[in-house]
Amino acid sequence: MDGDKGTSALSKGSKTKAKILKTALKLFSTKGYKATTVRDIAGAMGVKQSALYNHFKNKDEILETLIGDLTSSAIVHLFDDRDPQEAAKSGKALLAGIGTKFKLLSFDGQNEALFKLLMQEMFRNERVREIYNEHFYQENVKKLSTYLFMMMQEELIRSSDPLMLANEFFAPLFFYQMQVSLLKQDKKSTSSVVSLFEKHVEFFWESIRIEKKESFF
Amino acid sequence: MDGDKGTSALSKGSKTKAKILKTALKLFSTKGYKATTVRDIAGAMGVKQSALYNHFKNKDEILETLIGDLTSSAIVHLFDDRDPQEAAKSGKALLAGIGTKFKLLSFDGQNEALFKLLMQEMFRNERVREIYNEHFYQENVKKLSTYLFMMMQEELIRSSDPLMLANEFFAPLFFYQMQVSLLKQDKKSTSSVVSLFEKHVEFFWESIRIEKKESFF
DNA sequence: CTAGAATATGAACACTTGTTCATATATTTC
DNA sequence: GAAATATATGAACAAGTGTTCATATTCTAG
């Protein structure tokens, strides 16, 4: 009855379905879910509202689908799944990579929209909150703390509470991503925030690393 | 025509006006502005919807009033305005005070609701965004960086970019406040986050302070 | 206590919203 | 190219929305 119908490359159907999702995401993330009407979505893609109901049962299902996509989004997969042991040994480079990933994601249109949707719906949609908490927050912080723990064993960084450190590393990145999102909304310059991504990694690393010799500069 | 009408202690009018604002804030912060109906607000205070229009021109004006109150809210005044020079000399104690203030505010019902309203409306209401940016973010970070700069001059902390440090101190506190807000929404335990407020101050201070003698513990 | 003002009610309005459905058009399959 | 299927249209509906207004009730001065 539903499922993937396109046997060939990409049937017309699944193309418009994708277009609906893309359009809806843009509007939801800008005006909010409740304030976006089915007519808004249809209008933005040059189609009548009733057409959408051939692809989605109702408005809610559009949101549900977008939320479902969140789980597999880049926003929740900060780590390339290479060997943890190896990754940890790279020390600062690992952290720098995550910092860069955060920064790049802040400027990726698709991710930006998903982030804004997440932020707005989190406070009133329990499922979104769950996805944020489990996949976006917990999973990443936990993985991070594992890496940090390994770095401690390798004596690359000072011994300390790994989970606390993971939070301290994660929080500013999240915050700066939010700041970028807000600034872009008013078309303001983001350059000052951009530099904060890198400065954060630098500052954080200097705070935790074990100095090999002297290195006061 | 409007203005404050109550000449005596507290006229019935201004009491219900306050009650409307209180009720609306609770609902707006829970369900979002758009999803909250005038009937919801009236119903929650056991009154018919038309009654509200004796106190506010329309639904929008209720939101506008709440937003206006934001500016004078505790959420945006992190600092007791004592002498900056003196404050800076207190070093870690100053930072600890701010950390504690953040933590306490996270558990204050009124502040929590305002925070949630702020977070949800920020992305679609330019005025809210402006208030967040100017009063909540910029003002506090700027003041913080001033204090940090003074601490550098007093040689309490290492020389570094004060604005960057201010952001690094501010961001996690903001993030943890958000986490508390989310956890409380599902009535989950907040204890692990609570401890992060203090650990953050500790970690941050250890990262920037100048060690008087040796002090590896 | 009474006149006048402030506030609440009930009912209605104009409008928007999500959704349905019969019908028309396009697309795919054979 | 015709049959079958998928998709789009136009029109309509029922429910919900913000708002108004005449009227009733409550409160407050004098």
mmCIF file of C-alpha atoms in Angstrom, chain B residues 3-201:
data_model
loop_
_atom_site.group_PDB
_atom_site.id
_atom_site.type_symbol
_atom_site.label_atom_id
_atom_site.label_comp_id
_atom_site.label_asym_id
_atom_site.label_seq_id
_atom_site.Cartn_x
_atom_site.Cartn_y
_atom_site.Cartn_z
ATOM 1 C CA GLY B 3 -1.765 52.936 32.157
ATOM 2 C CA ASP B 4 -1.827 51.892 35.773
ATOM 3 C CA LYS B 5 -5.329 52.318 36.993
ATOM 4 C CA GLY B 6 -4.994 50.982 40.509
ATOM 5 C CA THR B 7 -4.662 53.923 42.853
ATOM 6 C CA SER B 8 -5.032 51.745 45.920
ATOM 7 C CA ALA B 9 -3.030 48.731 46.953
ATOM 8 C CA LEU B 10 -3.879 46.342 44.176
ATOM 9 C CA SER B 11 -7.079 46.768 42.244
ATOM 10 C CA LYS B 12 -8.912 43.678 41.091
ATOM 11 C CA GLY B 13 -7.957 44.673 37.568
ATOM 12 C CA SER B 14 -4.211 44.547 37.896
ATOM 13 C CA LYS B 15 -4.453 41.336 39.858
ATOM 14 C CA THR B 16 -6.240 39.498 37.064
ATOM 15 C CA LYS B 17 -3.925 41.104 34.546
ATOM 16 C CA ALA B 18 -1.008 39.568 36.409
ATOM 17 C CA LYS B 19 -2.836 36.280 36.591
ATOM 18 C CA ILE B 20 -3.368 36.296 32.853
ATOM 19 C CA LEU B 21 0.324 36.867 32.281
ATOM 20 C CA LYS B 22 1.289 34.146 34.686
ATOM 21 C CA THR B 23 -1.104 31.641 33.162
ATOM 22 C CA ALA B 24 -0.186 32.559 29.621
ATOM 23 C CA LEU B 25 3.510 32.237 30.372
ATOM 24 C CA LYS B 26 3.034 28.764 31.740
ATOM 25 C CA LEU B 27 1.055 27.680 28.707
ATOM 26 C CA PHE B 28 3.218 29.438 26.128
ATOM 27 C CA SER B 29 6.358 27.900 27.579
ATOM 28 C CA THR B 30 4.776 24.451 27.584
ATOM 29 C CA LYS B 31 2.842 24.267 24.342
ATOM 30 C CA GLY B 32 4.333 27.163 22.445
ATOM 31 C CA TYR B 33 2.723 30.492 21.646
ATOM 32 C CA LYS B 34 0.967 29.492 18.457
ATOM 33 C CA ALA B 35 -0.413 26.261 19.859
ATOM 34 C CA THR B 36 -1.853 27.994 22.911
ATOM 35 C CA THR B 37 -5.334 29.372 22.342
ATOM 36 C CA VAL B 38 -7.030 32.255 24.070
ATOM 37 C CA ARG B 39 -9.570 29.714 25.279
ATOM 38 C CA ASP B 40 -6.730 27.691 26.831
ATOM 39 C CA ILE B 41 -5.560 30.656 28.849
ATOM 40 C CA ALA B 42 -9.037 31.667 29.932
ATOM 41 C CA GLY B 43 -9.958 28.081 30.734
ATOM 42 C CA ALA B 44 -6.876 27.595 32.879
ATOM 43 C CA MET B 45 -7.922 30.521 35.042
ATOM 44 C CA GLY B 46 -11.588 29.547 35.129
ATOM 45 C CA VAL B 47 -12.925 32.381 33.057
ATOM 46 C CA LYS B 48 -14.401 32.881 29.614
ATOM 47 C CA GLN B 49 -12.164 33.919 26.776
ATOM 48 C CA SER B 50 -13.883 37.231 26.156
ATOM 49 C CA ALA B 51 -12.920 38.388 29.609
ATOM 50 C CA LEU B 52 -9.276 38.598 28.632
ATOM 51 C CA TYR B 53 -10.022 41.327 26.145
ATOM 52 C CA ASN B 54 -10.764 43.747 28.962
ATOM 53 C CA HIS B 55 -7.099 43.531 29.915
ATOM 54 C CA PHE B 56 -5.283 42.994 26.656
ATOM 55 C CA LYS B 57 -5.994 44.268 23.181
ATOM 56 C CA ASN B 58 -5.349 40.842 21.708
ATOM 57 C CA LYS B 59 -3.368 37.628 22.085
ATOM 58 C CA ASP B 60 -0.291 39.224 20.595
ATOM 59 C CA GLU B 61 -0.227 41.887 23.250
ATOM 60 C CA ILE B 62 -0.019 39.220 25.931
ATOM 61 C CA LEU B 63 3.086 37.803 24.311
ATOM 62 C CA GLU B 64 4.529 41.271 23.768
ATOM 63 C CA THR B 65 4.070 42.064 27.437
ATOM 64 C CA LEU B 66 5.778 38.866 28.499
ATOM 65 C CA ILE B 67 8.634 39.568 26.125
ATOM 66 C CA GLY B 68 8.921 43.057 27.498
ATOM 67 C CA ASP B 69 9.180 41.645 31.005
ATOM 68 C CA LEU B 70 12.045 39.482 29.835
ATOM 69 C CA THR B 71 14.305 42.510 29.690
ATOM 70 C CA SER B 72 13.937 43.170 33.386
ATOM 71 C CA SER B 73 13.998 39.511 34.328
ATOM 72 C CA ALA B 74 16.634 37.987 36.536
ATOM 73 C CA ILE B 75 17.631 35.844 33.611
ATOM 74 C CA VAL B 76 19.429 38.778 32.034
ATOM 75 C CA HIS B 77 20.986 40.251 35.164
ATOM 76 C CA LEU B 78 23.662 37.849 36.191
ATOM 77 C CA PHE B 79 25.752 40.370 38.012
ATOM 78 C CA ASP B 80 25.117 42.193 41.221
ATOM 79 C CA ASP B 81 26.323 45.616 40.311
ATOM 80 C CA ARG B 82 28.970 46.016 42.910
ATOM 81 C CA ASP B 83 32.260 47.678 42.180
ATOM 82 C CA PRO B 84 33.848 45.923 39.177
ATOM 83 C CA GLN B 85 37.353 46.490 40.474
ATOM 84 C CA GLU B 86 36.509 44.916 43.785
ATOM 85 C CA ALA B 87 34.551 42.108 42.170
ATOM 86 C CA ALA B 88 37.383 41.165 39.878
ATOM 87 C CA LYS B 89 39.781 40.899 42.802
ATOM 88 C CA SER B 90 37.648 38.165 44.286
ATOM 89 C CA GLY B 91 38.708 35.973 41.386
ATOM 90 C CA LYS B 92 37.306 32.501 41.595
ATOM 91 C CA ALA B 93 34.606 33.578 44.043
ATOM 92 C CA LEU B 94 33.129 35.851 41.404
ATOM 93 C CA LEU B 95 32.919 33.040 38.897
ATOM 94 C CA ALA B 96 31.533 30.667 41.482
ATOM 95 C CA GLY B 97 28.846 33.212 42.274
ATOM 96 C CA ILE B 98 27.779 33.374 38.651
ATOM 97 C CA GLY B 99 27.767 29.616 38.389
ATOM 98 C CA THR B 100 25.570 29.362 41.435
ATOM 99 C CA LYS B 101 23.235 32.015 40.120
ATOM 100 C CA PHE B 102 22.818 30.074 36.898
ATOM 101 C CA LYS B 103 22.135 26.929 38.820
ATOM 102 C CA LEU B 104 19.570 28.549 41.074
ATOM 103 C CA LEU B 105 17.816 30.203 38.173
ATOM 104 C CA SER B 106 17.494 26.830 36.488
ATOM 105 C CA PHE B 107 15.318 25.711 39.342
ATOM 106 C CA ASP B 108 13.238 28.836 39.712
ATOM 107 C CA GLY B 109 9.838 28.187 38.168
ATOM 108 C CA GLN B 110 9.291 31.662 36.812
ATOM 109 C CA ASN B 111 12.735 31.804 35.284
ATOM 110 C CA GLU B 112 12.387 28.347 33.844
ATOM 111 C CA ALA B 113 9.206 29.314 32.028
ATOM 112 C CA LEU B 114 10.780 32.492 30.690
ATOM 113 C CA PHE B 115 13.789 30.538 29.523
ATOM 114 C CA LYS B 116 11.634 28.044 27.661
ATOM 115 C CA LEU B 117 9.608 30.812 26.088
ATOM 116 C CA LEU B 118 12.840 32.481 25.041
ATOM 117 C CA MET B 119 14.249 29.322 23.514
ATOM 118 C CA GLN B 120 11.143 28.548 21.536
ATOM 119 C CA GLU B 121 10.375 32.018 20.234
ATOM 120 C CA MET B 122 13.956 33.037 19.573
ATOM 121 C CA PHE B 123 14.022 31.302 16.231
ATOM 122 C CA ARG B 124 10.948 32.926 14.798
ATOM 123 C CA ASN B 125 10.448 36.170 16.662
ATOM 124 C CA GLU B 126 13.029 38.783 15.809
ATOM 125 C CA ARG B 127 12.345 40.839 18.898
ATOM 126 C CA VAL B 128 12.930 37.869 21.176
ATOM 127 C CA ARG B 129 16.120 37.141 19.307
ATOM 128 C CA GLU B 130 17.224 40.717 19.822
ATOM 129 C CA ILE B 131 16.521 40.587 23.542
ATOM 130 C CA TYR B 132 18.347 37.294 23.850
ATOM 131 C CA ASN B 133 21.307 38.571 21.933
ATOM 132 C CA GLU B 134 21.677 42.001 23.449
ATOM 133 C CA HIS B 135 20.580 41.477 27.004
ATOM 134 C CA PHE B 136 21.077 37.848 27.735
ATOM 135 C CA TYR B 137 24.179 37.090 25.691
ATOM 136 C CA GLN B 138 26.157 40.195 24.707
ATOM 137 C CA GLU B 139 25.676 42.163 27.879
ATOM 138 C CA ASN B 140 26.693 39.335 30.151
ATOM 139 C CA VAL B 141 29.590 38.133 28.064
ATOM 140 C CA LYS B 142 30.911 41.656 27.724
ATOM 141 C CA LYS B 143 30.711 42.263 31.440
ATOM 142 C CA LEU B 144 32.329 38.927 32.076
ATOM 143 C CA SER B 145 35.189 39.692 29.751
ATOM 144 C CA THR B 146 35.759 42.968 31.560
ATOM 145 C CA TYR B 147 36.066 41.141 34.839
ATOM 146 C CA LEU B 148 38.384 38.590 33.327
ATOM 147 C CA PHE B 149 40.537 41.320 31.871
ATOM 148 C CA MET B 150 40.883 42.864 35.294
ATOM 149 C CA MET B 151 41.834 39.518 36.752
ATOM 150 C CA MET B 152 44.602 39.345 34.189
ATOM 151 C CA GLN B 153 45.901 42.697 35.282
ATOM 152 C CA GLU B 154 45.784 41.567 38.874
ATOM 153 C CA GLU B 155 47.745 38.528 37.753
ATOM 154 C CA LEU B 156 45.133 36.229 39.166
ATOM 155 C CA ILE B 157 44.694 34.498 35.840
ATOM 156 C CA ARG B 158 46.829 33.926 32.781
ATOM 157 C CA SER B 159 46.873 36.488 30.014
ATOM 158 C CA SER B 160 44.605 35.512 27.178
ATOM 159 C CA ASP B 161 41.728 36.694 25.003
ATOM 160 C CA PRO B 162 39.119 37.876 27.541
ATOM 161 C CA LEU B 163 36.180 37.682 25.163
ATOM 162 C CA MET B 164 37.012 34.121 24.242
ATOM 163 C CA LEU B 165 37.327 33.205 27.887
ATOM 164 C CA ALA B 166 34.030 34.871 28.679
ATOM 165 C CA ASN B 167 32.335 32.779 26.010
ATOM 166 C CA GLU B 168 33.979 29.636 27.259
ATOM 167 C CA PHE B 169 32.727 30.346 30.734
ATOM 168 C CA PHE B 170 29.245 31.331 29.646
ATOM 169 C CA ALA B 171 28.467 28.621 27.093
ATOM 170 C CA PRO B 172 28.455 25.574 29.378
ATOM 171 C CA LEU B 173 26.347 27.378 31.981
ATOM 172 C CA PHE B 174 23.808 28.168 29.330
ATOM 173 C CA PHE B 175 23.906 24.621 28.054
ATOM 174 C CA TYR B 176 23.475 23.095 31.482
ATOM 175 C CA GLN B 177 20.546 25.380 32.153
ATOM 176 C CA MET B 178 18.944 24.085 28.991
ATOM 177 C CA GLN B 179 19.614 20.499 30.027
ATOM 178 C CA VAL B 180 17.959 21.048 33.395
ATOM 179 C CA SER B 181 14.977 22.563 31.660
ATOM 180 C CA LEU B 182 14.650 19.541 29.388
ATOM 181 C CA LEU B 183 15.092 16.975 32.122
ATOM 182 C CA LYS B 184 12.529 18.617 34.353
ATOM 183 C CA GLN B 185 10.047 18.497 31.512
ATOM 184 C CA ASP B 186 10.104 14.720 31.731
ATOM 185 C CA LYS B 187 10.452 14.747 35.503
ATOM 186 C CA LYS B 188 13.816 13.060 35.185
ATOM 187 C CA SER B 189 16.555 13.433 37.720
ATOM 188 C CA THR B 190 18.688 16.525 37.331
ATOM 189 C CA SER B 191 21.353 15.667 39.863
ATOM 190 C CA SER B 192 24.050 14.814 37.342
ATOM 191 C CA VAL B 193 23.603 18.156 35.624
ATOM 192 C CA VAL B 194 23.493 20.063 38.867
ATOM 193 C CA SER B 195 26.959 18.899 39.733
ATOM 194 C CA LEU B 196 28.163 20.027 36.329
ATOM 195 C CA PHE B 197 27.508 23.660 37.221
ATOM 196 C CA GLU B 198 30.040 23.469 40.008
ATOM 197 C CA LYS B 199 32.449 21.247 38.161
ATOM 198 C CA HIS B 200 32.453 23.716 35.310
ATOM 199 C CA VAL B 201 33.502 26.586 37.539
#
